GROMACS .gro file of C-alpha atoms in nm:
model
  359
    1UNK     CA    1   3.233   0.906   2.068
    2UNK     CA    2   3.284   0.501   2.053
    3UNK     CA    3   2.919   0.447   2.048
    4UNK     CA    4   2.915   0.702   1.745
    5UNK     CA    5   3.174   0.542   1.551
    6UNK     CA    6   3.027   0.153   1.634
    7UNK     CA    7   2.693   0.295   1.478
    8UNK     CA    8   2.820   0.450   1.180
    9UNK     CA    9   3.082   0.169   1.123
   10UNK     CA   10   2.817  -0.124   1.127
   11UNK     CA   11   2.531   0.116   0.933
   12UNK     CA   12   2.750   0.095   0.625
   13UNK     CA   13   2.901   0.433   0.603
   14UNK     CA   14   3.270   0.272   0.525
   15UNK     CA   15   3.186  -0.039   0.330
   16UNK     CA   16   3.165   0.087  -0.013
   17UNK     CA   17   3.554   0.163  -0.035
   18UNK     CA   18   3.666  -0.170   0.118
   19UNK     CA   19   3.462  -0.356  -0.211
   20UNK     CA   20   3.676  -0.472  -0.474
   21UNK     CA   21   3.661  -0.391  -0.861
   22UNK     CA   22   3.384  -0.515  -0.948
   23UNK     CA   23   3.523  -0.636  -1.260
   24UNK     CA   24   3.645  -0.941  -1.099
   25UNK     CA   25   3.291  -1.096  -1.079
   26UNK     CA   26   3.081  -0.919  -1.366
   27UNK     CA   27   3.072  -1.002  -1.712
   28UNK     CA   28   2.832  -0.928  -2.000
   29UNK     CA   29   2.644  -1.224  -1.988
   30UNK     CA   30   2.283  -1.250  -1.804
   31UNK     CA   31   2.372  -1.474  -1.567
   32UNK     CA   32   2.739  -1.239  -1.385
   33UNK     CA   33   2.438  -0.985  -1.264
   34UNK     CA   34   2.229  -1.150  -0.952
   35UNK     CA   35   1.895  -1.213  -1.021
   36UNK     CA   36   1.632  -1.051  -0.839
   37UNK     CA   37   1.237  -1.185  -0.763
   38UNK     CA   38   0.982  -0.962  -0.637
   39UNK     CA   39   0.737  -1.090  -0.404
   40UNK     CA   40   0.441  -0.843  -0.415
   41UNK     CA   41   0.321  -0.618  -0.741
   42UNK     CA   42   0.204  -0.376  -0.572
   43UNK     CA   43   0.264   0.002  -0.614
   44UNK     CA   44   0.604   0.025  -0.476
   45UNK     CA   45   0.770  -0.256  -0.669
   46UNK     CA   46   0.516  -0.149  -0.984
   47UNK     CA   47   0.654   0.256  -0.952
   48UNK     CA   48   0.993   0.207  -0.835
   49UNK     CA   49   1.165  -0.134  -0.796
   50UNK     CA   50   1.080  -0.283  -1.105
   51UNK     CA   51   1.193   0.068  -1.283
   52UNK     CA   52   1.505   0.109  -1.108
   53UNK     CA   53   1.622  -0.245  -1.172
   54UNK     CA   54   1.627  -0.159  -1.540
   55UNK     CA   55   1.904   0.132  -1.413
   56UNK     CA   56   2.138  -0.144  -1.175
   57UNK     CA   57   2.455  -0.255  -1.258
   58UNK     CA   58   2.469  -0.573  -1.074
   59UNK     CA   59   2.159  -0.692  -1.044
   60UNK     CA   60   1.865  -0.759  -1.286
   61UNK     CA   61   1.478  -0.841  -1.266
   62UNK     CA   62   1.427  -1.182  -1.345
   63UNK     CA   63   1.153  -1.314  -1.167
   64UNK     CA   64   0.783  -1.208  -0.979
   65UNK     CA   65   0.579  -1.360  -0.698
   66UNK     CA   66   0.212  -1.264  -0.692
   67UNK     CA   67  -0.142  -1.328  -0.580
   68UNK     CA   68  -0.262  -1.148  -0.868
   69UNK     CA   69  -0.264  -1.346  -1.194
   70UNK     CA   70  -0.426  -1.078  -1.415
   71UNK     CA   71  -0.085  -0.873  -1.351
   72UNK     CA   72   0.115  -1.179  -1.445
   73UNK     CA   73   0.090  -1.162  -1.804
   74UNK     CA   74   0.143  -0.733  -1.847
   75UNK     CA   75   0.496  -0.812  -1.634
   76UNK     CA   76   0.626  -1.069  -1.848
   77UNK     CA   77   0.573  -0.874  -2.129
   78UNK     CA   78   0.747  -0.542  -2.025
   79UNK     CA   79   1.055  -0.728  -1.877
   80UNK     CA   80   1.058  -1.056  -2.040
   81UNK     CA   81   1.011  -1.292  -1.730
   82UNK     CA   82   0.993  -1.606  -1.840
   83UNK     CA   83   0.739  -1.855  -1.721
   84UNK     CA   84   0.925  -2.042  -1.514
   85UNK     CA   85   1.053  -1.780  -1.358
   86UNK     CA   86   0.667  -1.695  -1.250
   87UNK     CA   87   0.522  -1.820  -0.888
   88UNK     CA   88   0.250  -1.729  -0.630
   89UNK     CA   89   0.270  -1.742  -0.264
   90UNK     CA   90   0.175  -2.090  -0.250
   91UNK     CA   91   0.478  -2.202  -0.506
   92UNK     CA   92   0.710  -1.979  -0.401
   93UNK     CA   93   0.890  -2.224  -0.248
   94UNK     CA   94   1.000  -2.358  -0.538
   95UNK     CA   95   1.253  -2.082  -0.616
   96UNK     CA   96   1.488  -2.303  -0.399
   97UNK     CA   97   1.524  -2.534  -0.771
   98UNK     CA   98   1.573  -2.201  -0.962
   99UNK     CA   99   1.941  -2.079  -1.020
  100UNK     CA  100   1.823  -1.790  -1.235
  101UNK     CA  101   1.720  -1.628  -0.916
  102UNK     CA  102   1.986  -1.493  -0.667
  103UNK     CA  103   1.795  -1.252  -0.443
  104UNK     CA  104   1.416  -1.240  -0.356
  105UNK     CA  105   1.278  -0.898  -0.233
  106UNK     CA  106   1.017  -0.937  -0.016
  107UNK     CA  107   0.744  -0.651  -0.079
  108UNK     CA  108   0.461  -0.742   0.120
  109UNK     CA  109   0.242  -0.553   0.390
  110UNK     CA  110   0.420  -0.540   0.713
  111UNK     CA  111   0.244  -0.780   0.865
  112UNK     CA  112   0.405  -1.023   0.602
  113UNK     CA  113   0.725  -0.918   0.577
  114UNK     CA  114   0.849  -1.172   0.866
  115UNK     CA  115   0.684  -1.528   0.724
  116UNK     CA  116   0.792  -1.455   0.343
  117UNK     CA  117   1.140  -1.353   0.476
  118UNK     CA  118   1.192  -1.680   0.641
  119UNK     CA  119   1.059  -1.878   0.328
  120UNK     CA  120   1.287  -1.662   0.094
  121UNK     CA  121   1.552  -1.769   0.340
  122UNK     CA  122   1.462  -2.090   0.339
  123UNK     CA  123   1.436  -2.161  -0.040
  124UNK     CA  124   1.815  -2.063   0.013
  125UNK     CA  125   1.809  -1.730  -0.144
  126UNK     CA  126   1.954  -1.391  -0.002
  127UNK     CA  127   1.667  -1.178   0.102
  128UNK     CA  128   1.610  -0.798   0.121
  129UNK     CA  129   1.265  -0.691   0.280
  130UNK     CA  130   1.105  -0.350   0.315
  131UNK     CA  131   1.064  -0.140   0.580
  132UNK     CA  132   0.962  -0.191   0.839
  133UNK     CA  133   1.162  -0.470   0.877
  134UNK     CA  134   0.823  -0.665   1.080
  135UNK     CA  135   0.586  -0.620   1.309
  136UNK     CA  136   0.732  -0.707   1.596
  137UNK     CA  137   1.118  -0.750   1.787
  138UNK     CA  138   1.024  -1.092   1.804
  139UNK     CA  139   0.954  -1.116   1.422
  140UNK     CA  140   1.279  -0.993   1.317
  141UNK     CA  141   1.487  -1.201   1.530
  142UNK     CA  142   1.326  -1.512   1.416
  143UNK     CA  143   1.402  -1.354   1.008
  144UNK     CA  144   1.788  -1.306   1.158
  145UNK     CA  145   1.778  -1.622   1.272
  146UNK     CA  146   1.649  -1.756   0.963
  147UNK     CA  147   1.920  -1.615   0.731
  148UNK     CA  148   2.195  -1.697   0.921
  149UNK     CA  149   2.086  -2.099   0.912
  150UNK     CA  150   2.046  -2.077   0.550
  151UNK     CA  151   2.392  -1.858   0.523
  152UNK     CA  152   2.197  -1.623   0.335
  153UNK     CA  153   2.193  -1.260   0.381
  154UNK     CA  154   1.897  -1.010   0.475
  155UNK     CA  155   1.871  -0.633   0.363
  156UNK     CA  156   1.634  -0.376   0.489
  157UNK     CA  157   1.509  -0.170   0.223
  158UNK     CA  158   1.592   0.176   0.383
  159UNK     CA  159   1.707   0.325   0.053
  160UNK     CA  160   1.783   0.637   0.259
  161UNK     CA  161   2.072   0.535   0.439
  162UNK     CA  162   2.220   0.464   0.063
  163UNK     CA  163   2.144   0.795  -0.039
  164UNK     CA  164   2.427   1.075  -0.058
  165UNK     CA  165   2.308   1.360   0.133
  166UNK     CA  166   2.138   1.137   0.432
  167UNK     CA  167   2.542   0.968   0.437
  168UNK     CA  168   2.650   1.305   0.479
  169UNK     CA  169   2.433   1.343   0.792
  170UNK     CA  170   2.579   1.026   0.914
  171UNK     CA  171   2.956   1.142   0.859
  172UNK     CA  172   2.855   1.484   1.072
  173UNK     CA  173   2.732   1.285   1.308
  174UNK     CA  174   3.091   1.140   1.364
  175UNK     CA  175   3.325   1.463   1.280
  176UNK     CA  176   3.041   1.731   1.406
  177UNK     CA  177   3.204   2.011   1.221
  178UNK     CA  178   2.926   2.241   1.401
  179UNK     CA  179   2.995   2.120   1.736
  180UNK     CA  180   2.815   1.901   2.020
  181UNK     CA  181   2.506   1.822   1.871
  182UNK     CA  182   2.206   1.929   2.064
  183UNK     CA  183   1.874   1.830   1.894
  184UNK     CA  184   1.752   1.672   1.577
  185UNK     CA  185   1.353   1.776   1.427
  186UNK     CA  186   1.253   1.512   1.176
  187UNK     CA  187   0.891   1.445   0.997
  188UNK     CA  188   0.775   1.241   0.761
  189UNK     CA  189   0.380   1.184   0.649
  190UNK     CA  190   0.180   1.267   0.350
  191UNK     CA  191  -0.198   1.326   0.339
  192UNK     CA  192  -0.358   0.984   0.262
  193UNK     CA  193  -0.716   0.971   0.143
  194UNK     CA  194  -0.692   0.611   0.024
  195UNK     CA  195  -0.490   0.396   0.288
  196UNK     CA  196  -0.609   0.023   0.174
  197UNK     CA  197  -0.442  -0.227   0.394
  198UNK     CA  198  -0.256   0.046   0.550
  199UNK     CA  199  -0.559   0.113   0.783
  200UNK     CA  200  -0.574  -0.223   0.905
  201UNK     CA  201  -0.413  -0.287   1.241
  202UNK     CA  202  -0.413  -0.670   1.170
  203UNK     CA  203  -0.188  -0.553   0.800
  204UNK     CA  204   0.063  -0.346   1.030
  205UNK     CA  205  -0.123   0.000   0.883
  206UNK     CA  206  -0.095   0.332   1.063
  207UNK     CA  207   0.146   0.607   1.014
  208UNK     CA  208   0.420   0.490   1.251
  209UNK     CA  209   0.480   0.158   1.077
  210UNK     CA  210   0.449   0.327   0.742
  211UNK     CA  211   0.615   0.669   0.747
  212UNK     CA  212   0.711   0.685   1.105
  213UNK     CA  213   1.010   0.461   1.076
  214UNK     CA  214   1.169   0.730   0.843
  215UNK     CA  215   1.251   0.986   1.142
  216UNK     CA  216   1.281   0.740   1.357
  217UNK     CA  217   1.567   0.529   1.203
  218UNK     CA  218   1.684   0.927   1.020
  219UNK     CA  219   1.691   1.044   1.421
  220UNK     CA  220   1.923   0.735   1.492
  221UNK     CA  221   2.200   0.795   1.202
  222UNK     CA  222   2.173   1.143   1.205
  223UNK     CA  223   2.291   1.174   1.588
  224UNK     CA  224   2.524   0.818   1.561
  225UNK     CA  225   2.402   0.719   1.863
  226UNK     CA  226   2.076   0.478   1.958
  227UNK     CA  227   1.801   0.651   2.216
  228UNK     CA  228   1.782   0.529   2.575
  229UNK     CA  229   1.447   0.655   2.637
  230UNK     CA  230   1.095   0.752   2.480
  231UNK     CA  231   0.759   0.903   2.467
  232UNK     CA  232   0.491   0.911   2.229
  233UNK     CA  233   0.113   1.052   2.154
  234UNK     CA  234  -0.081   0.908   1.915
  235UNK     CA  235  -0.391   1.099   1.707
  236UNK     CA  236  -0.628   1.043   1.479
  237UNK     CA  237  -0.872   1.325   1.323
  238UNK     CA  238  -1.040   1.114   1.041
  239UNK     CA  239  -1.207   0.841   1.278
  240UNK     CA  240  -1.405   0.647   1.023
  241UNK     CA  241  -1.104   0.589   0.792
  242UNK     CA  242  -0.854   0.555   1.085
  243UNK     CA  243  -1.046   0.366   1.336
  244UNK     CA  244  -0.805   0.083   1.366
  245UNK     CA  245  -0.471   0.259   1.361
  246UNK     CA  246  -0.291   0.559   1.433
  247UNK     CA  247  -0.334   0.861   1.172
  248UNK     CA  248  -0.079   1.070   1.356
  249UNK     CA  249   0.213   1.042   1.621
  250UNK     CA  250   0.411   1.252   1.816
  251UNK     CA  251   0.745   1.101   1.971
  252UNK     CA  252   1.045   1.193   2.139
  253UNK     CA  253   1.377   1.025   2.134
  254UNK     CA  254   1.613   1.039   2.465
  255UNK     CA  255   1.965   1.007   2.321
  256UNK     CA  256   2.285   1.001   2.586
  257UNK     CA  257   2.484   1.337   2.688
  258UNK     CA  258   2.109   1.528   2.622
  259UNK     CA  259   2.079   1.509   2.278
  260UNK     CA  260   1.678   1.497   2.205
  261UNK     CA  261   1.476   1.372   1.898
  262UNK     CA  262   1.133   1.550   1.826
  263UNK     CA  263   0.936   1.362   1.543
  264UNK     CA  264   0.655   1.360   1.371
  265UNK     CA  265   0.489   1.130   1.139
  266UNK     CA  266   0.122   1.131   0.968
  267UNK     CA  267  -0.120   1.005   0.718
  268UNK     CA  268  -0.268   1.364   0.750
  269UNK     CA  269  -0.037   1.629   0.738
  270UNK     CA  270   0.278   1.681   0.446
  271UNK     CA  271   0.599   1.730   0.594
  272UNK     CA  272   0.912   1.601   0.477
  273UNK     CA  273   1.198   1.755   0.696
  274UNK     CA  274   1.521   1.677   0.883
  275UNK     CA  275   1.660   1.961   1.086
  276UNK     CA  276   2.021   1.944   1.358
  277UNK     CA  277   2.096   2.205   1.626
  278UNK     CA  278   2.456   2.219   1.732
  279UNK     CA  279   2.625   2.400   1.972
  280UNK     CA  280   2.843   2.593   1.671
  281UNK     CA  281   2.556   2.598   1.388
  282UNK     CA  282   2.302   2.388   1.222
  283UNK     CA  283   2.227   2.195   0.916
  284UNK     CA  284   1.902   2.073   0.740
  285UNK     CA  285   1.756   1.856   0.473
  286UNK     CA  286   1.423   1.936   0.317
  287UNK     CA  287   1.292   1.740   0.137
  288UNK     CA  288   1.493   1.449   0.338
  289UNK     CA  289   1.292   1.109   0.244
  290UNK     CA  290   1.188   1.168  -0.128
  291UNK     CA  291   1.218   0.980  -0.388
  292UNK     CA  292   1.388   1.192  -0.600
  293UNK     CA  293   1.515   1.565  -0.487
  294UNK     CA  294   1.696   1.492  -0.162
  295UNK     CA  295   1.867   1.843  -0.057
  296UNK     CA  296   1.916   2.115   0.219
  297UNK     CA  297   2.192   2.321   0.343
  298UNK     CA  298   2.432   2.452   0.669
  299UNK     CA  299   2.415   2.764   0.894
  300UNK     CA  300   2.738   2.884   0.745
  301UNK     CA  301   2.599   2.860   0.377
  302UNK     CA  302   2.679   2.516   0.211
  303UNK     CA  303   2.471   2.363  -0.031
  304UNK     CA  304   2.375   1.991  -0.034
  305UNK     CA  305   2.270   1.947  -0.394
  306UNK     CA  306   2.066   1.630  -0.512
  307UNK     CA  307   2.247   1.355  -0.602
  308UNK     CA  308   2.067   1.293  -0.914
  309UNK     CA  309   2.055   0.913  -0.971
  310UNK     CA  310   1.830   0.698  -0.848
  311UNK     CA  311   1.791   0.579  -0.504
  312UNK     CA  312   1.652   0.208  -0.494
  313UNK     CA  313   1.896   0.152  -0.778
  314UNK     CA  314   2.149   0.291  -0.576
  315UNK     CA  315   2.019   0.046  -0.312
  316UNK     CA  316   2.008  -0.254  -0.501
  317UNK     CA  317   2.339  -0.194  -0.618
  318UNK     CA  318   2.474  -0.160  -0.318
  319UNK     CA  319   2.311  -0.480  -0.170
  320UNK     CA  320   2.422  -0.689  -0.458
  321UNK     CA  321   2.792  -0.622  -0.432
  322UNK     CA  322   2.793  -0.711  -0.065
  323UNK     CA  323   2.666  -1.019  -0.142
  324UNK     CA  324   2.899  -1.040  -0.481
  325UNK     CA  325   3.209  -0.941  -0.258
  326UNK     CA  326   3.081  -1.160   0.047
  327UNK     CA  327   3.086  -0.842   0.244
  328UNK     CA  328   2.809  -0.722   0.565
  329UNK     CA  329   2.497  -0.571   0.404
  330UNK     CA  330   2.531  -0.162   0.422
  331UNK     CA  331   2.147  -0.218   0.638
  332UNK     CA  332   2.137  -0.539   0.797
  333UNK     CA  333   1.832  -0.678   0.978
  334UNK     CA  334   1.997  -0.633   1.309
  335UNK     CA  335   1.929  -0.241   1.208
  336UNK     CA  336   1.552  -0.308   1.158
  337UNK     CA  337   1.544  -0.464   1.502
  338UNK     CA  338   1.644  -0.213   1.662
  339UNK     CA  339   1.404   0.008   1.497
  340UNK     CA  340   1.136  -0.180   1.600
  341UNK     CA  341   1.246  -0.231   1.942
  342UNK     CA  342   1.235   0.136   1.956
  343UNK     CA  343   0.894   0.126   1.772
  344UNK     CA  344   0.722  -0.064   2.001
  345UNK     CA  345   0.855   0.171   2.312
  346UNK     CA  346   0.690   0.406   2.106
  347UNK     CA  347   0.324   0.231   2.085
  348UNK     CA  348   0.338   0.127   2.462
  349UNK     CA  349   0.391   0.492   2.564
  350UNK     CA  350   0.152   0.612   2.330
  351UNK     CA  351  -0.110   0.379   2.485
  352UNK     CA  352  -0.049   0.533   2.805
  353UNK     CA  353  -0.070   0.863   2.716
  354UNK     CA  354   0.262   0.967   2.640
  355UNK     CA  355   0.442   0.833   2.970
  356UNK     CA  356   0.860   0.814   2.914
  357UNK     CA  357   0.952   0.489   2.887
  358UNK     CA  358   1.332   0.351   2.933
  359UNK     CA  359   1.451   0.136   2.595
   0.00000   0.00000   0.00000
């Protein structure tokens, strides 16, 4: 029971209460909300991030880091960045002599995440990064280490563990109002016909990285406790488009007092579910990692409606007052590490053939 109450504790699950009224540091001029820079155009911060900053309370979009100068002009137009406020990856260094910028989000491919996160720290500015947090353990020590010189702080993006119904699964995992938990089914993966970088092994592609870590770090808050051992099988169907990375994988997470973790992840399959056996009943979400539409139910009939607003909003938010209140991040980096520390148990027991490995 301690080691489920550390987890939940330091994921976040009691931090929003302990925030005070935000009144104290927000105002109606531009400057009381934190400013925010994306680093990377792509379709993530195009679709969502940019979008959902438009909905935040505490936080606005105020500046953009690309390699992509035709996009440059199209973005200052629809949110009214001005130029200085505009930088590529070889000036965007310079943010460190910008005090309209507060935050920069780091929205790279994975295998950038860790040397932008260290120059975002560096130019003295808080930093939240995708997931995965890197590529390696190794990687996200050195962006830890990086923050905490600069007395900065460092968000990973896992918009889930912000999100009401996945909190819910967190709380169970503390109270377990069905009893001893006995085994979680999670699965994430979409069928991709046009990967891009994301079937490049040098890029950090393959389903793991992408959509893997979604039941993997789900499997972790959902039982409250972190796995002790791991195996994994790897697949891929669609050799000519996935001949660098994995398509598909299979793993299972050991947890302590028996409790197992059977996931699934792929770039060519849908699923999109989270399912917990207990000893006294069982409870589900389906769809559990969507953008939008987040819901399931219990054994003995209750109904986990959608919350309704929207997530990386409800993310951004969320981030911002920890830094406005000087309070821990809700998803620090030290819970990316030790998703990838998990992540790479997963890859070395793939590559031999599905052998359990110890974490």
């Amino acid at each position: 029971m301690k080691n489920r109450r550390t987890f939940i504790k330091t994921s976040g699950l009691f931090l929003a209460s302990s925030f005070l009224p935000v009144t104290t540091f927000l105002g109606s001029t531009r400057k009381k909300k934190l400013g925010v820079a994306l680093v990377g155009l792509g379709g993530y911060s195009t679709h969502q991030l940019a979008p959902a900053l438009q909905e935040t309370q505490y936080c606005e979009l105020r500046g953009i880091v690309t390699g992509s100068p035709e996009k440059i002009p199209r973005w200052q137009e629809k949110y009214n960045i001005p130029d200085a406020n505009v930088y590529n990856y070889d000036t965007m260094h310079q943010i460190a002599n910008n005090d309209d910028i507060d935050v920069i989000y780091i929205v790279l491919p994975n295998s950038m995440h860790a040397e932008y996160t260290i120059k975002a720290a560096n130019a003295g500015k808080h930093v939240w990064c995708e997931k995965p947090m890197a590529m390696n353990a190794e990687e996200c020590r050195q962006m830890i280490e990086a923050c905490e010189k600069n007395k900065v702080k460092l968000a990973i993006g896992y918009r889930l563990q912000h999100e009401k119904n996945n909190r819910i699964m967190m709380k169970w995992a503390e109270t377990t109002p069905y009893g001893p938990m006995q085994e979680v089914k999670a699965a994430a993966g979409f069928y991709n016909s046009n990967p891009g970088w994301r079937a490049e092994k040098e890029m950090g592609g393959g389903a793991m990285y992408d959509m893997g870590v979604y039941p993997l770090n789900t499997s972790r808050y959902t039982v409250g406790r972190e796995p002790i051992a791991v195996s994994a099988k790897s697949h891929t169907t669609r050799d000519q488009l996935f001949k660098e990375v994995d398509e598909s994988m299979e793993f299972t997470l050991e947890f302590p007092d028996g409790i197992v973790a059977n996931c699934r992840t792929s770039f060519g399959e849908n699923m999109n579910n989270l399912e917990v056996t207990c000893s006294n009943g069982s409870y589900y979400l389906q769809p559990f990692q969507t953008y939008t539409g987040v819901k399931g139910g219990t054994s003995d009939g209750k109904i986990l409606e959608p919350f309704g607003k929207n997530q990386q909003a409800v993310q951004m938010d969320d981030d911002a007052l920890a830094i406005l209140h000087d309070k821990p991040m809700m998803v620090p980096g030290e819970e990316g590490l030790k998703d990838i520390v998990v992540l790479e148990k997963i890859f070395a027991s793939a590559a031999k053939n599905g052998q359990r490995l110890k974490i």
